[in-house]
């Protein structure tokens, strides 16, 4: 399985499930840059189709640039025609983990565990809208304030900035 060696090389996406106080199902699409550990998006809804996945990818890519590869399981939303056509049109290589082997998506699974432990297991959402607002606030905290041991105790934003500054310095010197 390919490993990320720079930002926007390998992104990973997956789903996390929870429910509101009323018992309504909540489905969350998580999207992570495997190198910087930046959470690029957490889309929250009752249902997230392949077309919605494509829309989220398109929105994030317009803002962050396009990844070279995108890692996922073989869920119907990730192998659907809307997503696969979009990946092909944008020259993004899909990487599918083997069925029953979540460790092949370790960065995504790690993030999903943190989302569950640090937020979902501690909050009760009265509505989908409340979940969207609270989860987006946590996503921003995760990227800008929460240090990561795997990044030398930097936040994903700090790590990404340092990486970009080193790259600019190398270009200026070279």
Coordinates of C-alpha atoms in Angstrom, one line a residue:
X1 CA 0.0 0.0 0.0
X2 CA 1.4 3.4 -0.9
X3 CA 2.4 5.7 1.9
X4 CA 2.2 9.5 1.9
X5 CA 5.5 11.4 1.7
X6 CA 4.1 14.9 1.1
X7 CA 0.9 16.9 1.4
X8 CA -1.8 16.1 -1.2
X9 CA -0.2 12.8 -2.1
X10 CA -2.5 10.4 -0.4
X11 CA -5.9 11.3 1.1
X12 CA -8.1 8.8 2.8
X13 CA -11.9 8.9 3.3
X14 CA -14.3 6.7 5.3
X15 CA -17.6 6.8 7.1
X16 CA -18.4 7.1 10.8
X17 CA -21.9 6.5 12.1
X18 CA -23.7 7.8 15.2
X19 CA -27.3 8.9 16.1
X20 CA -29.1 11.9 17.4
X21 CA -31.0 12.1 20.6
X22 CA -34.2 11.2 18.7
X23 CA -32.6 8.1 17.3
X24 CA -32.1 9.5 13.8
X25 CA -29.1 8.0 12.1
X26 CA -26.1 10.3 11.5
X27 CA -23.6 9.5 8.8
X28 CA -20.3 11.3 8.6
X29 CA -17.9 11.3 5.7
X30 CA -14.3 11.9 7.0
X31 CA -11.6 13.1 4.6
X32 CA -7.9 13.3 5.8
X33 CA -4.6 14.1 4.3
X34 CA -2.5 11.2 5.4
X35 CA 0.8 13.1 5.4
X36 CA -0.2 16.3 7.3
X37 CA -3.0 14.5 9.3
X38 CA -5.2 17.5 8.4
X39 CA -8.9 16.8 8.5
X40 CA -10.0 18.2 5.2
X41 CA -13.7 17.7 5.8
X42 CA -16.3 15.9 7.9
X43 CA -19.6 15.9 6.0
X44 CA -22.6 15.1 8.3
X45 CA -26.0 14.0 7.1
X46 CA -28.6 11.3 7.4
X47 CA -27.6 9.8 4.1
X48 CA -24.5 10.4 2.0
X49 CA -24.6 9.1 -1.5
X50 CA -21.9 8.6 -4.1
X51 CA -22.9 11.9 -5.7
X52 CA -22.6 13.7 -2.4
X53 CA -19.1 12.2 -1.9
X54 CA -18.2 13.5 -5.3
X55 CA -19.5 17.0 -4.4
X56 CA -17.5 17.0 -1.1
X57 CA -14.3 15.9 -3.0
X58 CA -14.8 18.6 -5.6
X59 CA -15.3 21.3 -3.0
X60 CA -12.2 20.3 -1.0
X61 CA -10.0 20.0 -4.1
X62 CA -11.0 23.5 -5.2
X63 CA -9.8 24.8 -1.9
X64 CA -6.8 22.5 -1.1
X65 CA -5.6 21.2 -4.5
X66 CA -6.0 17.7 -5.8
X67 CA -4.5 14.6 -4.2
X68 CA -2.5 12.1 -6.3
X69 CA -4.2 9.1 -4.6
X70 CA -7.4 8.5 -2.6
X71 CA -7.5 5.6 -0.2
X72 CA -10.8 3.9 0.9
X73 CA -12.6 0.7 1.5
X74 CA -14.8 -0.8 -1.2
X75 CA -18.0 0.8 0.1
X76 CA -20.7 1.5 -2.5
X77 CA -20.3 5.2 -2.1
X78 CA -16.6 5.0 -2.9
X79 CA -16.9 2.6 -5.9
X80 CA -20.0 4.3 -7.4
X81 CA -19.9 5.7 -10.9
X82 CA -20.2 9.3 -9.8
X83 CA -17.0 9.1 -7.7
X84 CA -15.0 6.9 -10.1
X85 CA -15.8 9.1 -13.1
X86 CA -14.7 12.1 -11.2
X87 CA -11.5 10.5 -10.0
X88 CA -10.7 9.5 -13.6
X89 CA -11.4 13.0 -14.9
X90 CA -9.1 14.5 -12.4
X91 CA -6.3 11.9 -12.7
X92 CA -6.6 10.7 -9.0
X93 CA -5.7 7.1 -8.5
X94 CA -8.1 5.2 -6.2
X95 CA -6.5 2.9 -3.6
X96 CA -8.9 0.3 -2.3
X97 CA -8.0 -1.6 0.9
X98 CA -8.6 -5.3 1.0
X99 CA -12.0 -6.3 2.5
X100 CA -11.7 -7.0 6.2
X101 CA -8.3 -5.3 6.6
X102 CA -9.0 -1.8 8.2
X103 CA -5.3 -1.6 9.2
X104 CA -4.5 -0.9 5.6
X105 CA -6.3 2.5 6.2
X106 CA -4.5 3.2 9.5
X107 CA -4.5 7.0 9.3
X108 CA -8.2 7.1 8.5
X109 CA -9.1 4.6 11.2
X110 CA -6.9 6.5 13.7
X111 CA -8.7 9.7 12.9
X112 CA -12.1 8.1 13.1
X113 CA -11.2 6.7 16.6
X114 CA -10.2 10.2 17.8
X115 CA -13.5 11.7 16.4
X116 CA -15.4 9.0 18.3
X117 CA -13.4 9.2 21.6
X118 CA -12.9 13.0 21.7
X119 CA -16.3 14.1 20.4
X120 CA -19.0 11.6 19.5
X121 CA -18.8 9.6 22.7
X122 CA -19.1 12.8 24.7
X123 CA -21.9 14.7 22.9
X124 CA -25.5 14.2 22.3
X125 CA -26.9 15.9 19.2
X126 CA -30.5 17.0 19.1
X127 CA -30.5 17.5 15.3
X128 CA -28.4 16.9 12.2
X129 CA -27.8 20.7 12.0
X130 CA -26.4 20.7 15.6
X131 CA -24.1 17.8 14.8
X132 CA -22.8 19.7 11.7
X133 CA -22.0 22.8 13.7
X134 CA -20.4 21.0 16.7
X135 CA -18.4 18.6 14.5
X136 CA -17.1 21.4 12.2
X137 CA -16.0 23.3 15.3
X138 CA -14.2 20.2 16.6
X139 CA -12.6 19.7 13.1
X140 CA -11.1 23.2 13.3
X141 CA -9.8 22.5 16.8
X142 CA -8.3 19.2 15.6
X143 CA -6.4 21.0 12.8
X144 CA -5.3 24.1 14.6
X145 CA -5.1 23.4 18.3
X146 CA -4.7 19.7 19.0
X147 CA -1.1 18.5 18.9
X148 CA -0.3 15.1 17.4
X149 CA 2.4 12.9 18.7
X150 CA 3.0 11.5 15.2
X151 CA 3.8 15.1 14.0
X152 CA 6.3 15.8 16.8
X153 CA 3.5 17.4 18.9
X154 CA 2.6 19.9 16.3
X155 CA -0.9 20.5 15.1
X156 CA -1.7 19.5 11.5
X157 CA -1.7 23.2 10.5
X158 CA 1.7 23.8 12.1
X159 CA 3.1 20.7 10.5
X160 CA 1.8 21.6 7.1
X161 CA 3.1 25.2 7.4
X162 CA 6.6 24.0 8.4
X163 CA 6.7 21.5 5.6
X164 CA 5.7 24.2 3.1
X165 CA 8.3 26.6 4.5
X166 CA 11.0 24.0 4.2
X167 CA 10.0 23.3 0.6
X168 CA 10.1 27.1 -0.2
X169 CA 13.5 27.4 1.4
X170 CA 14.9 24.5 -0.5
X171 CA 13.6 26.0 -3.8
X172 CA 15.1 29.4 -2.9
X173 CA 18.5 27.9 -1.9
X174 CA 18.6 25.4 -4.8

